[in-house]
Coordinates of C-alpha atoms in Angstrom, one line a residue:
M1 CA 0.5 -41.8 -12.5
K2 CA -1.0 -44.6 -10.4
I3 CA 0.0 -44.5 -6.7
A4 CA -0.2 -47.2 -4.0
L5 CA 0.2 -46.5 -0.3
I6 CA 1.3 -49.5 1.8
H7 CA 0.7 -49.8 5.5
E8 CA 1.0 -52.5 8.1
W9 CA -2.0 -52.8 10.4
L10 CA -4.9 -50.5 10.9
T11 CA -6.3 -51.3 14.3
T12 CA -6.3 -47.9 16.0
Y13 CA -5.9 -44.3 14.7
A14 CA -2.5 -43.5 16.2
G15 CA 0.9 -42.0 15.1
S16 CA 1.8 -43.8 11.9
D17 CA -1.9 -44.1 10.9
K18 CA -2.2 -40.3 11.1
V19 CA 0.8 -40.0 8.8
L20 CA -0.9 -42.4 6.4
A21 CA -4.0 -40.3 6.4
E22 CA -1.9 -37.2 5.5
M23 CA -0.3 -39.2 2.7
S24 CA -3.7 -40.0 1.3
T25 CA -4.6 -36.3 1.6
I26 CA -1.5 -35.4 -0.4
F27 CA -2.3 -38.1 -3.0
P28 CA -6.1 -38.4 -3.0
E29 CA -6.1 -40.7 -6.0
A30 CA -3.8 -43.3 -4.2
D31 CA -5.1 -46.7 -3.3
I32 CA -4.2 -48.1 0.2
F33 CA -3.1 -51.6 1.0
C34 CA -2.4 -53.1 4.4
L35 CA -2.1 -56.4 6.4
I36 CA -5.3 -56.0 8.4
N37 CA -7.9 -53.3 8.7
F38 CA -10.1 -53.2 11.9
L39 CA -10.6 -49.5 12.2
S40 CA -13.8 -48.3 13.8
E41 CA -16.3 -46.5 11.5
K42 CA -15.3 -43.2 13.1
D43 CA -11.6 -43.7 12.4
K44 CA -12.3 -44.8 8.9
N45 CA -13.7 -41.4 8.2
N46 CA -10.1 -40.0 8.4
F47 CA -9.5 -41.7 5.1
R48 CA -12.6 -40.2 3.5
G49 CA -14.2 -43.4 2.4
K50 CA -11.1 -44.5 0.5
L51 CA -11.0 -48.3 -0.3
I52 CA -8.4 -50.0 1.9
T53 CA -7.4 -53.5 0.7
P54 CA -6.2 -55.9 3.5
S55 CA -4.1 -59.1 3.0
F56 CA -5.3 -62.6 3.6
L57 CA -4.5 -62.2 7.3
Q58 CA -7.8 -60.2 7.6
K59 CA -9.7 -63.5 7.3
V60 CA -7.6 -65.5 9.8
P61 CA -9.8 -66.3 12.9
F62 CA -9.1 -63.9 15.8
S63 CA -6.7 -61.8 13.8
R64 CA -8.2 -58.6 15.3
K65 CA -7.0 -59.6 18.7
Y66 CA -3.9 -61.8 18.0
Y67 CA -2.4 -60.2 14.9
T68 CA 0.9 -59.5 16.6
Y69 CA 1.4 -63.3 16.9
M70 CA 1.2 -63.5 13.1
L71 CA 4.6 -61.9 12.6
P72 CA 6.1 -65.0 10.8
L73 CA 3.2 -64.8 8.3
M74 CA 3.5 -61.1 7.6
P75 CA 6.3 -61.1 5.0
L76 CA 4.3 -63.6 2.9
A77 CA 1.1 -61.6 3.4
I78 CA 2.6 -58.3 2.3
E79 CA 4.2 -59.9 -0.8
Q80 CA 0.8 -61.1 -1.9
H81 CA -0.5 -57.6 -2.8
D82 CA -0.4 -57.3 -6.6
L83 CA 0.9 -53.8 -7.2
S84 CA 1.9 -54.4 -10.9
K85 CA -0.5 -51.6 -12.2
Y86 CA 1.0 -48.9 -10.0
D87 CA 3.8 -46.5 -11.0
L88 CA 4.7 -45.1 -7.5
I89 CA 4.8 -47.2 -4.4
I90 CA 5.0 -45.4 -1.0
S91 CA 5.4 -47.8 2.0
N92 CA 4.6 -46.4 5.5
C93 CA 6.8 -48.8 7.4
H94 CA 7.9 -49.9 10.9
A95 CA 7.8 -53.6 10.2
V96 CA 7.1 -55.3 6.9
A97 CA 5.4 -52.8 4.6
K98 CA 8.5 -52.1 2.5
G99 CA 8.6 -55.8 1.6
V100 CA 6.0 -55.4 -1.2
I101 CA 7.2 -56.7 -4.6
T102 CA 8.0 -54.1 -7.2
T103 CA 9.5 -53.9 -10.7
Q104 CA 12.3 -51.9 -12.2
R105 CA 9.8 -49.5 -13.8
Q106 CA 8.2 -48.7 -10.4
L107 CA 9.5 -46.1 -8.0
H108 CA 9.4 -47.3 -4.4
I109 CA 9.8 -44.7 -1.6
C110 CA 9.8 -46.0 2.0
Y111 CA 8.8 -43.7 4.9
C112 CA 10.5 -45.5 7.7
Y113 CA 9.7 -45.2 11.4
T114 CA 12.4 -47.7 12.3
P115 CA 13.9 -51.0 11.0
M116 CA 12.0 -53.7 12.7
R117 CA 13.1 -53.1 16.3
Y118 CA 12.1 -56.5 17.8
A119 CA 14.1 -58.3 15.0
W120 CA 17.2 -56.1 15.3
D121 CA 18.4 -54.0 18.3
L122 CA 15.5 -54.8 20.6
Q123 CA 15.4 -58.6 20.1
H124 CA 16.8 -59.4 23.5
H125 CA 14.5 -56.9 25.3
Y126 CA 11.5 -58.3 23.4
L127 CA 12.3 -61.9 24.3
N128 CA 13.1 -61.1 27.9
H129 CA 9.7 -59.5 28.4
S130 CA 7.7 -61.9 26.3
G131 CA 7.0 -64.5 29.0
F132 CA 7.8 -67.3 26.6
G133 CA 9.1 -70.6 27.8
S134 CA 12.3 -72.1 26.5
I135 CA 10.7 -73.8 23.5
R136 CA 8.7 -70.8 22.4
R137 CA 11.7 -68.6 23.0
A138 CA 13.9 -70.9 20.7
L139 CA 11.2 -70.7 18.0
A140 CA 11.0 -67.0 18.3
R141 CA 14.8 -66.6 18.0
Y142 CA 14.7 -68.8 14.8
F143 CA 11.8 -66.8 13.2
L144 CA 13.4 -63.5 14.1
H145 CA 16.7 -64.7 12.5
R146 CA 14.7 -65.5 9.3
M147 CA 13.0 -62.1 9.6
R148 CA 16.3 -60.3 9.7
I149 CA 17.4 -62.0 6.5
W150 CA 14.1 -61.1 4.8
D151 CA 14.2 -57.5 6.1
Y152 CA 17.7 -56.8 4.9
R153 CA 17.0 -58.3 1.5
T154 CA 13.8 -56.3 0.9
A155 CA 15.6 -53.1 1.8
N156 CA 17.4 -53.5 -1.5
S157 CA 14.1 -53.1 -3.4
V158 CA 13.5 -49.6 -1.9
D159 CA 14.7 -46.8 -4.1
H160 CA 14.7 -44.1 -1.5
F161 CA 14.3 -44.1 2.3
I162 CA 12.8 -41.3 4.3
A163 CA 13.5 -41.4 8.0
C164 CA 11.1 -40.0 10.6
S165 CA 14.0 -38.5 12.5
K166 CA 17.8 -38.2 12.4
Y167 CA 17.9 -40.8 15.1
I168 CA 16.2 -43.3 12.8
G169 CA 18.3 -42.2 9.9
R170 CA 21.3 -43.4 11.8
R171 CA 19.5 -46.7 12.5
I172 CA 18.6 -47.2 8.8
W173 CA 22.3 -46.7 8.0
K174 CA 23.4 -49.1 10.7
T175 CA 20.9 -51.8 9.7
Y176 CA 20.7 -51.5 5.9
R177 CA 23.7 -49.3 5.0
R178 CA 21.3 -46.9 3.2
D179 CA 21.2 -43.2 3.3
S180 CA 17.9 -41.5 4.0
A181 CA 16.3 -38.1 3.9
V182 CA 14.6 -36.8 7.2
I183 CA 11.0 -35.6 7.2
Y184 CA 9.4 -35.4 10.6
P185 CA 5.9 -36.8 11.0
N186 CA 3.0 -34.4 11.3
V187 CA 1.6 -33.1 14.5
D188 CA -1.9 -31.7 14.6
T189 CA -1.0 -28.3 16.0
D190 CA -4.5 -27.0 15.1
H191 CA -6.1 -29.4 17.5
Y192 CA -3.4 -29.3 20.2
S193 CA -3.4 -25.7 21.0
M194 CA -2.8 -23.2 23.8
V195 CA -5.7 -21.9 25.8
N196 CA -5.8 -19.0 28.2
V197 CA -6.3 -20.9 31.4
P198 CA -4.2 -21.0 34.6
R199 CA -1.7 -23.8 34.9
E200 CA -2.5 -26.2 37.7
D201 CA -0.2 -27.9 40.1
F202 CA 0.1 -31.4 38.5
Y203 CA 2.2 -33.2 36.0
V204 CA 0.9 -35.5 33.2
T205 CA 2.3 -38.6 31.4
A206 CA 0.3 -40.4 28.7
S207 CA 1.1 -43.4 26.5
R208 CA 0.4 -47.0 26.0
M209 CA 1.5 -48.8 29.1
V210 CA 4.0 -51.2 27.6
P211 CA 7.4 -51.9 29.1
Y212 CA 9.6 -49.8 26.8
K213 CA 7.4 -46.7 27.3
Q214 CA 8.7 -46.7 31.0
M215 CA 5.4 -45.3 32.3
Q216 CA 5.8 -47.5 35.4
L217 CA 9.1 -45.8 36.0
I218 CA 7.5 -42.4 36.1
V219 CA 4.9 -43.7 38.6
E220 CA 7.6 -45.2 40.8
A221 CA 9.4 -41.8 40.8
F222 CA 6.3 -40.0 41.9
T223 CA 5.7 -42.5 44.7
K224 CA 8.9 -41.0 46.2
M225 CA 7.6 -37.4 45.8
P226 CA 4.3 -37.5 47.7
E227 CA 4.0 -33.7 47.7
K228 CA 3.8 -33.6 43.8
K229 CA 0.8 -34.7 41.8
L230 CA 0.9 -36.9 38.7
V231 CA -1.9 -37.8 36.3
V232 CA -1.3 -41.0 34.2
I233 CA -3.4 -41.5 31.1
G234 CA -3.1 -44.8 29.2
D235 CA -3.7 -48.5 29.3
G236 CA -1.7 -51.6 28.6
P237 CA 0.2 -54.5 30.2
K238 CA 1.8 -52.3 32.9
F239 CA -1.5 -50.7 34.0
R240 CA -2.2 -53.1 36.8
Y241 CA 1.4 -52.7 38.2
A242 CA 1.1 -48.9 38.0
K243 CA -2.2 -49.1 39.8
S244 CA -0.9 -51.3 42.5
I245 CA 2.0 -49.1 43.5
A246 CA 0.3 -45.7 43.0
T247 CA 0.2 -43.5 46.1
P248 CA -2.5 -40.9 46.8
N249 CA -0.7 -38.2 44.9
I250 CA -1.0 -40.3 41.7
Q251 CA -4.2 -40.5 39.6
I252 CA -4.2 -43.5 37.2
M253 CA -6.9 -42.7 34.7
G254 CA -6.5 -45.6 32.2
F255 CA -7.4 -45.0 28.6
Q256 CA -9.1 -41.6 28.0
P257 CA -10.6 -40.1 24.8
N258 CA -8.6 -37.4 23.2
P259 CA -10.6 -34.4 24.6
V260 CA -9.7 -35.5 28.1
L261 CA -6.0 -35.8 27.2
L262 CA -6.1 -32.4 25.5
D263 CA -7.7 -30.8 28.6
H264 CA -5.0 -32.2 30.9
L265 CA -2.1 -31.1 28.5
Q266 CA -3.5 -27.6 28.5
R267 CA -3.7 -27.3 32.3
C268 CA -0.7 -29.2 33.6
K269 CA 2.7 -27.8 34.7
A270 CA 4.7 -30.1 32.5
F271 CA 4.5 -33.4 30.5
I272 CA 6.8 -36.2 31.5
F273 CA 8.2 -38.6 28.9
A274 CA 10.6 -41.4 29.8
S275 CA 10.8 -43.6 26.7
E276 CA 13.5 -43.8 24.1
E277 CA 11.4 -43.3 21.0
D278 CA 12.1 -43.3 17.3
F279 CA 10.3 -39.9 17.1
G280 CA 7.7 -39.5 19.8
I281 CA 4.7 -37.5 18.9
A282 CA 3.3 -37.1 22.4
P283 CA 6.0 -34.6 23.6
L284 CA 5.2 -32.4 20.5
E285 CA 1.5 -32.6 21.2
A286 CA 2.2 -31.3 24.7
Q287 CA 4.5 -28.5 23.4
A288 CA 1.8 -27.5 20.9
C289 CA -0.3 -26.7 24.0
G290 CA 2.5 -24.5 25.3
T291 CA 3.4 -27.2 27.9
P292 CA 7.1 -27.8 28.7
V293 CA 8.3 -31.4 28.5
I294 CA 10.6 -33.3 30.9
A295 CA 12.0 -36.0 28.6
Y296 CA 14.6 -38.8 28.5
G297 CA 17.3 -37.2 26.4
R298 CA 17.8 -40.0 23.9
G299 CA 16.1 -40.9 20.6
G300 CA 13.6 -38.6 19.0
A301 CA 13.3 -36.4 22.1
Q302 CA 16.8 -35.1 21.4
E303 CA 15.4 -33.5 18.3
T304 CA 11.9 -32.5 19.5
V305 CA 12.5 -31.2 23.0
V306 CA 15.0 -28.3 23.2
D307 CA 16.8 -28.7 26.6
G308 CA 16.4 -25.5 28.6
V309 CA 14.1 -23.9 26.1
T310 CA 11.0 -26.1 25.6
G311 CA 11.7 -28.5 28.4
L312 CA 14.5 -30.4 30.2
H313 CA 16.3 -33.6 29.5
F314 CA 17.3 -36.3 31.9
H315 CA 19.9 -38.9 30.8
E316 CA 19.2 -42.1 32.7
Q317 CA 16.0 -44.2 32.8
T318 CA 15.9 -44.3 36.6
T319 CA 13.6 -42.9 39.3
D320 CA 16.4 -40.8 40.7
A321 CA 17.0 -39.1 37.3
I322 CA 13.3 -38.3 36.9
I323 CA 13.1 -36.9 40.5
D324 CA 16.2 -34.8 39.8
A325 CA 14.7 -33.5 36.5
V326 CA 11.4 -32.6 38.2
H327 CA 13.3 -30.6 40.9
R328 CA 15.4 -28.9 38.3
F329 CA 12.3 -28.0 36.4
E330 CA 10.6 -26.4 39.4
A331 CA 13.7 -24.4 40.2
A332 CA 13.6 -22.9 36.7
E333 CA 9.9 -23.1 35.8
D334 CA 9.6 -19.3 35.2
R335 CA 12.2 -19.5 32.4
F336 CA 9.9 -21.5 30.1
D337 CA 7.9 -19.3 27.8
R338 CA 4.7 -20.9 26.7
Q339 CA 4.5 -19.1 23.3
T340 CA 8.1 -20.0 22.5
I341 CA 7.3 -23.7 23.2
R342 CA 4.2 -23.5 21.0
D343 CA 6.2 -21.8 18.2
H344 CA 8.7 -24.7 18.3
A345 CA 6.0 -27.3 17.9
E346 CA 4.7 -25.4 14.9
R347 CA 7.8 -26.5 13.0
F348 CA 6.4 -30.0 13.1
S349 CA 2.9 -29.1 11.9
T350 CA 0.8 -31.0 9.4
Q351 CA 1.3 -28.2 6.9
S352 CA 5.1 -28.5 7.2
F353 CA 4.8 -32.3 6.6
R354 CA 2.6 -31.9 3.6
A355 CA 4.9 -29.4 2.0
A356 CA 8.1 -31.4 2.7
F357 CA 6.7 -34.8 1.7
S358 CA 5.0 -33.7 -1.5
R359 CA 8.1 -31.8 -2.6
Y360 CA 10.4 -34.8 -1.9
V361 CA 8.2 -37.3 -3.8
A362 CA 7.9 -34.9 -6.7
E363 CA 11.6 -34.5 -7.0
R364 CA 12.3 -38.3 -6.8
W365 CA 9.6 -39.0 -9.4
E366 CA 11.2 -36.5 -11.8
E367 CA 14.6 -38.2 -11.3
H368 CA 12.9 -41.6 -11.8
E369 CA 11.3 -40.5 -15.1
R370 CA 14.5 -39.1 -16.4
G371 CA 16.3 -42.3 -15.5
L372 CA 13.7 -44.4 -17.4
T373 CA 13.9 -42.1 -20.4
S374 CA 17.7 -42.2 -20.6
H375 CA 17.7 -46.0 -20.1
E376 CA 15.3 -46.6 -22.9
A377 CA 17.1 -44.1 -25.2
G378 CA 20.3 -46.1 -24.7
R379 CA 18.8 -49.5 -25.5

């Protein structure tokens, strides 16, 4: 059986890229295809020297920096990969990867992080924060309209969807009217671990500083709590704003290597997470360190943070809601057992992902083979 793994862009080694690496571990003989591949030599090592074939977008000038502006070309680019010699196609998709062209003899399984958010339910949010003028905004609306048509059509070529959370399973049904299994992404609970060090009197938040992550909202909340310390790890478009409003109790560190993040997660009182995420791996990395999480109670955090057991939920993306959650946490801080929090995170371990994913693919492949056999017998 020949297997192809399809990904979108490999520019950093983050959430979906780590899942792709685990897929390539489960299926070491699989070939990998993507739109662009600009991983560092260090990050390429996670794929053990496997050949990764990019699309023609790799050769477009400045594609490393401006690949997000190439969205209108991405459907064409992903369709140009010739996968005719493969039996099993696994697309690792949050944008266009599932749009590869397949035949009736091939089995196509899509591991879906979300239907394309900026083309569907986040279109207006995306355009409102794009900074586009009226002409560029009109062009963007047209291209996103075309993208929705293409995205819906290509969903029909997927044989089976796997959702990264129940939340995304509902979005897949809403967008494509397709059922999906749920297999949670892997969390490296071996790396993110508890250590026997005293907890210190500060909170941590860490993420890319883009608008929907709401990092700036957390900073704003702590400017109103000068007696409480916050460490902010991450970089992005909202970094300058966060830096400009930060009060002395807030340390804006910018991007930091993983060992620095791990050290802070292991020592802090709690991790704060204000984004509505499809899954959200950062809260689980914190919980793997035995650290409780104060999270916005929508999206993936509803499934990964157990309110009152491994953390607390707040239900509005406002500074007042965050402030109230921090006060509630401190009033009940002694109730949170670090080992219980760690044990909960273990449910999302890499070993759990490998077992569930490999079992699901094997079952679907057996069904597919039986279907081909019965079809040919009846000809």
